[in-house]
Amino acid sequence: MEVLDHGEGAVNLDRLNGSGVLLFNHDVNRVLGKVLRAWVENGRGYAEVEFDTDGDAEKIFGKVASGTLKTTSVRYTVDTWETVKAGAATADGRFAGPCEIARRWTPLEVSIVSVPADATVGVGRSEETVPDLSLYERQIQININRMGGSQ
């Protein structure tokens, strides 16, 4: 299991805040708008975005506004990994293994996505609206999404 640490100093937001874009399904040829600001608050990443006014962006915005598309994703690079073996915990006690934790990472873009790797994040989400999925259910869904299969 892969975990993106959102603790103090873990996320480098310089790129998103300097020149971040909003894409559709991580497609660099489908730019929908720009990131106005990105930040981490209470251990969660947030981004305020602005949609462009061209036809493609307006079409996707319409699907977001209607609730058809409601999930987001980020493409990122990882500078520092921590490997946690099965039965072990991280030094800070926040994560239990087995897992790989991105301790220092950089989001490259924000995407509106039709099929997210993590269904617990999305447009207008807050802790109160996160689906109640167990850790294992989320990992199974991530694996299914990555393989392009279905249950």
PDB file of C-alpha atoms in Angstrom:
ATOM      1  CA  MET A   1       0.000   0.000   0.000  1.00  0.00           C
ATOM      2  CA  GLU A   2       1.216   3.467  -0.888  1.00  0.00           C
ATOM      3  CA  VAL A   3       0.547   6.402   1.445  1.00  0.00           C
ATOM      4  CA  LEU A   4       1.180  10.072   0.704  1.00  0.00           C
ATOM      5  CA  ASP A   5       2.245  11.757   3.936  1.00  0.00           C
ATOM      6  CA  HIS A   6       0.505  15.101   4.450  1.00  0.00           C
ATOM      7  CA  GLY A   7       2.399  15.970   7.639  1.00  0.00           C
ATOM      8  CA  GLU A   8       4.377  19.147   8.210  1.00  0.00           C
ATOM      9  CA  GLY A   9       6.974  19.634   5.454  1.00  0.00           C
ATOM     10  CA  ALA A  10       6.029  16.461   3.533  1.00  0.00           C
ATOM     11  CA  VAL A  11       4.331  18.086   0.542  1.00  0.00           C
ATOM     12  CA  ASN A  12       6.210  20.509  -1.715  1.00  0.00           C
ATOM     13  CA  LEU A  13       3.471  22.740  -3.141  1.00  0.00           C
ATOM     14  CA  ASP A  14       5.764  25.197  -4.952  1.00  0.00           C
ATOM     15  CA  ARG A  15       5.020  23.770  -8.400  1.00  0.00           C
ATOM     16  CA  LEU A  16       1.234  23.691  -7.957  1.00  0.00           C
ATOM     17  CA  ASN A  17       1.174  27.185  -6.485  1.00  0.00           C
ATOM     18  CA  GLY A  18       3.532  28.542  -9.133  1.00  0.00           C
ATOM     19  CA  SER A  19       2.229  27.034 -12.363  1.00  0.00           C
ATOM     20  CA  GLY A  20      -0.288  24.305 -11.478  1.00  0.00           C
ATOM     21  CA  VAL A  21      -2.849  23.205 -14.024  1.00  0.00           C
ATOM     22  CA  LEU A  22      -6.176  21.397 -13.862  1.00  0.00           C
ATOM     23  CA  LEU A  23      -6.380  18.473 -16.289  1.00  0.00           C
ATOM     24  CA  PHE A  24      -8.965  15.890 -17.288  1.00  0.00           C
ATOM     25  CA  ASN A  25      -7.897  12.314 -16.447  1.00  0.00           C
ATOM     26  CA  HIS A  26      -4.212  13.341 -16.203  1.00  0.00           C
ATOM     27  CA  ASP A  27      -4.189  14.064 -19.958  1.00  0.00           C
ATOM     28  CA  VAL A  28      -1.666  16.869 -20.568  1.00  0.00           C
ATOM     29  CA  ASN A  29      -3.505  17.662 -23.811  1.00  0.00           C
ATOM     30  CA  ARG A  30      -6.790  18.323 -21.963  1.00  0.00           C
ATOM     31  CA  VAL A  31      -6.059  21.385 -19.853  1.00  0.00           C
ATOM     32  CA  LEU A  32      -9.253  22.514 -18.139  1.00  0.00           C
ATOM     33  CA  GLY A  33      -7.931  25.396 -16.087  1.00  0.00           C
ATOM     34  CA  LYS A  34      -5.440  26.442 -13.455  1.00  0.00           C
ATOM     35  CA  VAL A  35      -4.688  25.941  -9.791  1.00  0.00           C
ATOM     36  CA  LEU A  36      -5.274  29.209  -7.931  1.00  0.00           C
ATOM     37  CA  ARG A  37      -3.814  27.916  -4.688  1.00  0.00           C
ATOM     38  CA  ALA A  38      -2.951  24.633  -3.031  1.00  0.00           C
ATOM     39  CA  TRP A  39      -2.436  23.955   0.661  1.00  0.00           C
ATOM     40  CA  VAL A  40      -2.437  21.270   3.344  1.00  0.00           C
ATOM     41  CA  GLU A  41      -4.762  21.650   6.305  1.00  0.00           C
ATOM     42  CA  ASN A  42      -5.455  19.160   9.087  1.00  0.00           C
ATOM     43  CA  GLY A  43      -3.533  16.452   7.249  1.00  0.00           C
ATOM     44  CA  ARG A  44      -5.452  16.804   3.965  1.00  0.00           C
ATOM     45  CA  GLY A  45      -4.464  18.401   0.669  1.00  0.00           C
ATOM     46  CA  TYR A  46      -6.690  21.037  -0.888  1.00  0.00           C
ATOM     47  CA  ALA A  47      -6.662  23.012  -4.120  1.00  0.00           C
ATOM     48  CA  GLU A  48      -8.757  25.906  -5.306  1.00  0.00           C
ATOM     49  CA  VAL A  49      -9.028  25.762  -9.095  1.00  0.00           C
ATOM     50  CA  GLU A  50     -10.487  27.884 -11.868  1.00  0.00           C
ATOM     51  CA  PHE A  51     -11.945  26.361 -15.026  1.00  0.00           C
ATOM     52  CA  ASP A  52     -11.154  27.935 -18.399  1.00  0.00           C
ATOM     53  CA  THR A  53     -13.980  29.154 -20.658  1.00  0.00           C
ATOM     54  CA  ASP A  54     -13.277  27.046 -23.762  1.00  0.00           C
ATOM     55  CA  GLY A  55     -15.717  24.348 -24.881  1.00  0.00           C
ATOM     56  CA  ASP A  56     -13.837  21.370 -23.453  1.00  0.00           C
ATOM     57  CA  ALA A  57     -13.428  22.989 -20.034  1.00  0.00           C
ATOM     58  CA  GLU A  58     -17.069  24.112 -19.952  1.00  0.00           C
ATOM     59  CA  LYS A  59     -18.225  20.590 -20.863  1.00  0.00           C
ATOM     60  CA  ILE A  60     -16.252  19.013 -18.004  1.00  0.00           C
ATOM     61  CA  PHE A  61     -17.258  21.819 -15.615  1.00  0.00           C
ATOM     62  CA  GLY A  62     -20.898  21.044 -16.458  1.00  0.00           C
ATOM     63  CA  LYS A  63     -20.351  17.412 -15.498  1.00  0.00           C
ATOM     64  CA  VAL A  64     -18.697  18.514 -12.231  1.00  0.00           C
ATOM     65  CA  ALA A  65     -21.539  20.940 -11.492  1.00  0.00           C
ATOM     66  CA  SER A  66     -24.175  18.259 -12.165  1.00  0.00           C
ATOM     67  CA  GLY A  67     -22.388  15.746  -9.940  1.00  0.00           C
ATOM     68  CA  THR A  68     -21.563  13.285 -12.722  1.00  0.00           C
ATOM     69  CA  LEU A  69     -17.831  13.851 -12.227  1.00  0.00           C
ATOM     70  CA  LYS A  70     -16.926  14.305  -8.582  1.00  0.00           C
ATOM     71  CA  THR A  71     -13.505  12.781  -8.055  1.00  0.00           C
ATOM     72  CA  THR A  72     -10.019  14.210  -8.318  1.00  0.00           C
ATOM     73  CA  SER A  73      -6.480  12.928  -8.452  1.00  0.00           C
ATOM     74  CA  VAL A  74      -2.946  14.281  -8.512  1.00  0.00           C
ATOM     75  CA  ARG A  75       0.094  13.176 -10.448  1.00  0.00           C
ATOM     76  CA  TYR A  76       3.169  13.395  -8.258  1.00  0.00           C
ATOM     77  CA  THR A  77       6.828  12.574  -7.861  1.00  0.00           C
ATOM     78  CA  VAL A  78       8.366  11.187  -4.689  1.00  0.00           C
ATOM     79  CA  ASP A  79      11.697  12.352  -3.330  1.00  0.00           C
ATOM     80  CA  THR A  80      11.793  10.268  -0.144  1.00  0.00           C
ATOM     81  CA  TRP A  81      10.172   6.897   0.594  1.00  0.00           C
ATOM     82  CA  GLU A  82       9.858   5.062   3.903  1.00  0.00           C
ATOM     83  CA  THR A  83       9.269   1.316   3.771  1.00  0.00           C
ATOM     84  CA  VAL A  84       7.314  -0.176   6.654  1.00  0.00           C
ATOM     85  CA  LYS A  85       7.390  -3.960   6.994  1.00  0.00           C
ATOM     86  CA  ALA A  86       4.356  -6.063   7.900  1.00  0.00           C
ATOM     87  CA  GLY A  87       3.625  -5.853  11.608  1.00  0.00           C
ATOM     88  CA  ALA A  88       5.818  -2.766  12.060  1.00  0.00           C
ATOM     89  CA  ALA A  89       4.861   0.861  12.508  1.00  0.00           C
ATOM     90  CA  THR A  90       6.523   4.094  11.477  1.00  0.00           C
ATOM     91  CA  ALA A  91       8.660   5.965  13.991  1.00  0.00           C
ATOM     92  CA  ASP A  92       5.887   8.544  14.447  1.00  0.00           C
ATOM     93  CA  GLY A  93       3.308   5.767  14.948  1.00  0.00           C
ATOM     94  CA  ARG A  94       0.967   7.168  12.291  1.00  0.00           C
ATOM     95  CA  PHE A  95       1.141   4.245   9.847  1.00  0.00           C
ATOM     96  CA  ALA A  96       1.278   0.462  10.180  1.00  0.00           C
ATOM     97  CA  GLY A  97       2.912  -1.832   7.674  1.00  0.00           C
ATOM     98  CA  PRO A  98       3.133  -3.231   5.242  1.00  0.00           C
ATOM     99  CA  CYS A  99       3.228   0.003   3.272  1.00  0.00           C
ATOM    100  CA  GLU A 100       5.380   2.496   1.400  1.00  0.00           C
ATOM    101  CA  ILE A 101       5.095   6.076   2.630  1.00  0.00           C
ATOM    102  CA  ALA A 102       5.993   9.060   0.498  1.00  0.00           C
ATOM    103  CA  ARG A 103       7.659  11.208   3.179  1.00  0.00           C
ATOM    104  CA  ARG A 104       8.642  14.017   0.789  1.00  0.00           C
ATOM    105  CA  TRP A 105       6.689  14.427  -2.442  1.00  0.00           C
ATOM    106  CA  THR A 106       5.632  16.990  -5.046  1.00  0.00           C
ATOM    107  CA  PRO A 107       2.211  17.135  -6.721  1.00  0.00           C
ATOM    108  CA  LEU A 108       2.628  17.965 -10.429  1.00  0.00           C
ATOM    109  CA  GLU A 109      -0.974  18.630 -11.447  1.00  0.00           C
ATOM    110  CA  VAL A 110      -4.575  18.240 -10.315  1.00  0.00           C
ATOM    111  CA  SER A 111      -7.031  16.266 -12.425  1.00  0.00           C
ATOM    112  CA  ILE A 112     -10.764  15.842 -12.562  1.00  0.00           C
ATOM    113  CA  VAL A 113     -11.032  12.085 -13.087  1.00  0.00           C
ATOM    114  CA  SER A 114     -13.749   9.674 -14.089  1.00  0.00           C
ATOM    115  CA  VAL A 115     -12.170   6.695 -12.258  1.00  0.00           C
ATOM    116  CA  PRO A 116      -9.978   7.685  -9.296  1.00  0.00           C
ATOM    117  CA  ALA A 117      -7.245   5.588  -7.753  1.00  0.00           C
ATOM    118  CA  ASP A 118      -8.539   6.770  -4.359  1.00  0.00           C
ATOM    119  CA  ALA A 119     -12.305   7.218  -4.189  1.00  0.00           C
ATOM    120  CA  THR A 120     -12.063   9.081  -0.870  1.00  0.00           C
ATOM    121  CA  VAL A 121     -10.919  12.342  -2.471  1.00  0.00           C
ATOM    122  CA  GLY A 122     -12.791  14.637  -4.795  1.00  0.00           C
ATOM    123  CA  VAL A 123     -14.569  17.847  -5.629  1.00  0.00           C
ATOM    124  CA  GLY A 124     -15.884  19.665  -2.578  1.00  0.00           C
ATOM    125  CA  ARG A 125     -15.009  16.759  -0.282  1.00  0.00           C
ATOM    126  CA  SER A 126     -14.470  17.113   3.418  1.00  0.00           C
ATOM    127  CA  GLU A 127     -13.828  14.618   6.201  1.00  0.00           C
ATOM    128  CA  GLU A 128     -17.565  14.420   6.828  1.00  0.00           C
ATOM    129  CA  THR A 129     -18.294  13.207   3.268  1.00  0.00           C
ATOM    130  CA  VAL A 130     -15.545  10.596   2.919  1.00  0.00           C
ATOM    131  CA  PRO A 131     -17.038   7.159   2.155  1.00  0.00           C
ATOM    132  CA  ASP A 132     -16.602   4.644   4.973  1.00  0.00           C
ATOM    133  CA  LEU A 133     -14.198   2.234   3.266  1.00  0.00           C
ATOM    134  CA  SER A 134     -11.802   0.070   5.165  1.00  0.00           C
ATOM    135  CA  LEU A 135      -8.113   0.314   4.380  1.00  0.00           C
ATOM    136  CA  TYR A 136      -8.290  -3.027   2.597  1.00  0.00           C
ATOM    137  CA  GLU A 137     -11.326  -2.098   0.484  1.00  0.00           C
ATOM    138  CA  ARG A 138      -9.559   1.078  -0.664  1.00  0.00           C
ATOM    139  CA  GLN A 139      -6.409  -0.854  -1.592  1.00  0.00           C
ATOM    140  CA  ILE A 140      -8.422  -3.444  -3.529  1.00  0.00           C
ATOM    141  CA  GLN A 141     -10.142  -0.643  -5.453  1.00  0.00           C
ATOM    142  CA  ILE A 142      -6.798   1.028  -6.188  1.00  0.00           C
ATOM    143  CA  ASN A 143      -5.430  -2.274  -7.507  1.00  0.00           C
ATOM    144  CA  ILE A 144      -8.498  -2.848  -9.678  1.00  0.00           C
ATOM    145  CA  ASN A 145      -8.244   0.669 -11.100  1.00  0.00           C
ATOM    146  CA  ARG A 146      -4.539   0.261 -11.878  1.00  0.00           C
ATOM    147  CA  MET A 147      -5.149  -3.037 -13.690  1.00  0.00           C
ATOM    148  CA  GLY A 148      -8.091  -1.605 -15.636  1.00  0.00           C
ATOM    149  CA  GLY A 149     -10.344  -4.430 -14.479  1.00  0.00           C
ATOM    150  CA  SER A 150     -13.571  -4.726 -12.601  1.00  0.00           C
ATOM    151  CA  GLN A 151     -14.834  -6.693  -9.613  1.00  0.00           C
TER     152      GLN A 151
END
